[in-house]
Amino acid sequence: MPILKHGEIIIDDWQNLADDEVLPEEGLAIVSLARWQTDRDQLINARRPLGLRLTGKVDVSEIAADLDHFDLVAVSFPGIADGRGYSQARLLRQRFGFTGELRATGPLVRDVFAALERVGFDAIEARDQAEAEAWSVAVGRITVRLQSDITAPEMSSFQTAAE
């Protein structure tokens, strides 16, 4: 699947592994939290780039101590009305200091691009090339920010003017 990363369409070099799928000898692999919990030592001993796939049900504080083992965390949004992934992203970036790629996956719409970016996502998984191109057009469309965020913690000019 194409990925929109920092506003550019890129080819996804990461492979999403099923829980019963053998870890490939080479390449970049993303595993589920269940797989990580089961095969943690084996995955660490493989000494290779590793990604973690999370659902919205996961309390990210439970994986905070392991974040140094991951180059990527993919947060799944089960639907467009489910905002738990925003909270997870903000916690991963601000509270737990995750600096790797933070990828949003699931049925997302372009209107949320700015919000995803503001909480710390730097990549979005598109369903196909057409969707990736539509997302890339959305980059930079929303330029007014009414609240601070993790990339620009200062208050917006609207908030300052209202004082």
Coordinates of C-alpha atoms in Angstrom, one line a residue:
M1 CA 0.0 0.0 0.0
P2 CA 1.2 3.5 -0.7
I3 CA 2.2 5.7 2.3
L4 CA 2.0 9.4 2.6
K5 CA 5.0 10.4 4.8
H6 CA 5.7 14.0 5.6
G7 CA 3.4 14.9 2.7
E8 CA 5.2 12.8 0.1
I9 CA 3.9 9.5 -1.4
I10 CA 6.4 6.7 -0.8
I11 CA 6.5 3.0 -1.3
D12 CA 5.9 1.0 1.8
D13 CA 9.0 -1.0 2.7
W14 CA 7.4 -2.5 5.8
Q15 CA 5.7 -5.9 5.8
N16 CA 2.7 -6.4 8.1
L17 CA 3.1 -9.9 9.6
A18 CA 0.2 -12.1 10.7
D19 CA 0.7 -13.5 14.2
D20 CA 1.5 -17.0 12.8
E21 CA 3.7 -15.7 10.0
V22 CA 7.5 -16.5 10.1
L23 CA 9.7 -13.5 10.6
P24 CA 11.5 -13.0 7.3
E25 CA 15.3 -13.2 7.3
E26 CA 15.6 -9.6 5.9
G27 CA 13.4 -6.6 5.5
L28 CA 11.2 -4.4 7.8
A29 CA 8.5 -6.2 9.7
I30 CA 5.4 -4.9 11.6
V31 CA 4.0 -7.2 14.3
S32 CA 0.8 -7.1 16.4
L33 CA 0.9 -6.3 20.1
A34 CA -0.1 -10.0 20.8
R35 CA 2.9 -11.2 18.7
W36 CA 5.2 -8.8 20.5
Q37 CA 4.0 -10.0 23.9
T38 CA 4.4 -13.7 22.9
D39 CA 7.7 -13.5 20.9
R40 CA 9.3 -10.5 22.6
D41 CA 12.8 -12.0 23.2
Q42 CA 13.0 -13.6 19.8
L43 CA 12.0 -10.3 18.1
I44 CA 14.6 -8.4 20.1
N45 CA 17.3 -11.0 19.4
A46 CA 16.6 -10.7 15.6
R47 CA 18.3 -7.2 15.9
R48 CA 16.5 -5.6 13.0
P49 CA 14.1 -2.8 12.4
L50 CA 10.7 -3.6 13.9
G51 CA 7.3 -2.0 13.8
L52 CA 4.4 -2.5 16.2
R53 CA 0.7 -2.5 15.2
L54 CA -1.8 -1.2 17.8
T55 CA -5.5 -1.1 17.9
G56 CA -7.5 1.7 19.6
K57 CA -8.1 -0.5 22.6
V58 CA -4.5 -0.6 23.7
D59 CA -3.4 1.5 26.7
V60 CA -0.1 2.8 25.3
S61 CA 1.4 3.1 28.8
E62 CA 1.6 -0.7 28.8
I63 CA 4.2 -0.6 26.0
A64 CA 6.1 2.6 27.0
A65 CA 9.0 0.7 28.4
D66 CA 9.4 -1.2 25.1
L67 CA 9.2 1.7 22.7
D68 CA 13.0 1.8 22.2
H69 CA 12.7 -1.5 20.3
F70 CA 10.4 -0.1 17.6
D71 CA 11.3 2.0 14.6
L72 CA 7.6 2.4 13.7
V73 CA 4.3 2.3 15.5
A74 CA 1.2 1.8 13.3
V75 CA -2.0 3.0 15.0
S76 CA -5.2 1.5 13.6
F77 CA -8.4 3.7 13.4
P78 CA -11.3 1.2 13.2
G79 CA -13.6 3.9 11.9
I80 CA -13.7 7.7 11.1
A81 CA -15.6 8.4 14.3
D82 CA -13.2 6.6 16.6
G83 CA -10.7 9.1 18.0
R84 CA -8.7 6.9 20.3
G85 CA -5.8 6.9 17.9
Y86 CA -5.3 10.6 18.3
S87 CA -4.9 10.2 22.1
Q88 CA -2.5 7.3 21.6
A89 CA -0.4 9.3 19.2
R90 CA -0.1 12.3 21.5
L91 CA 0.8 10.1 24.4
L92 CA 3.4 8.2 22.4
R93 CA 5.1 11.4 21.3
Q94 CA 4.7 13.7 24.3
R95 CA 4.6 11.5 27.4
F96 CA 6.7 8.6 26.2
G97 CA 9.0 10.3 23.8
F98 CA 8.6 8.0 20.8
T99 CA 10.7 9.4 18.0
G100 CA 10.2 6.8 15.3
E101 CA 7.6 6.7 12.5
L102 CA 4.1 7.0 13.8
R103 CA 1.7 5.8 11.1
A104 CA -2.1 6.1 11.0
T105 CA -4.0 3.2 9.3
G106 CA -7.6 2.5 8.7
P107 CA -10.6 4.2 7.0
L108 CA -9.5 7.8 7.4
V109 CA -10.7 10.8 5.4
R110 CA -8.6 13.8 4.1
D111 CA -10.3 16.2 6.4
V112 CA -8.4 14.8 9.4
F113 CA -4.9 15.2 7.9
A114 CA -4.1 18.3 9.9
A115 CA -5.4 16.7 13.1
L116 CA -3.3 13.6 12.6
E117 CA -0.2 15.6 12.0
R118 CA -0.8 17.8 15.0
V119 CA -0.9 14.9 17.4
G120 CA 2.3 13.4 16.0
F121 CA 1.5 11.2 13.1
D122 CA 4.1 11.6 10.3
A123 CA 2.8 8.9 8.0
I124 CA -0.6 7.7 6.7
E125 CA -1.4 4.4 5.1
A126 CA -3.5 4.8 2.0
R127 CA -5.7 2.1 0.6
D128 CA -4.5 2.7 -3.0
Q129 CA -2.5 5.1 -5.2
A130 CA -5.6 7.3 -5.9
E131 CA -6.2 7.8 -2.2
A132 CA -2.6 8.6 -1.6
E133 CA -2.7 11.2 -4.3
A134 CA -5.9 12.7 -2.9
W135 CA -4.2 12.8 0.6
S136 CA -1.1 14.5 -0.9
V137 CA -3.3 17.3 -2.3
A138 CA -4.7 17.8 1.2
V139 CA -1.3 18.5 2.6
G140 CA -1.1 22.2 3.6
R141 CA -4.7 23.0 2.9
I142 CA -5.5 23.8 6.5
T143 CA -3.2 26.5 7.7
V144 CA -5.0 28.1 10.6
R145 CA -4.6 26.5 14.0
L146 CA -6.7 27.5 16.9
Q147 CA -4.9 25.4 19.5
S148 CA -1.4 24.5 20.3
D149 CA -0.1 21.1 19.4
I150 CA 3.1 18.9 19.7
T151 CA 4.7 20.5 16.6
A152 CA 3.9 24.1 17.5
P153 CA 3.2 24.5 21.3
E154 CA 2.7 28.2 21.1
M155 CA -0.8 29.7 21.1
S156 CA -2.3 30.7 17.8
S157 CA -2.8 34.4 16.8
F158 CA -6.5 34.0 17.3
Q159 CA -6.1 33.0 20.9
T160 CA -3.7 35.8 21.6
A161 CA -6.0 38.4 19.9
A162 CA -8.9 37.2 22.1
E163 CA -7.1 38.0 25.3

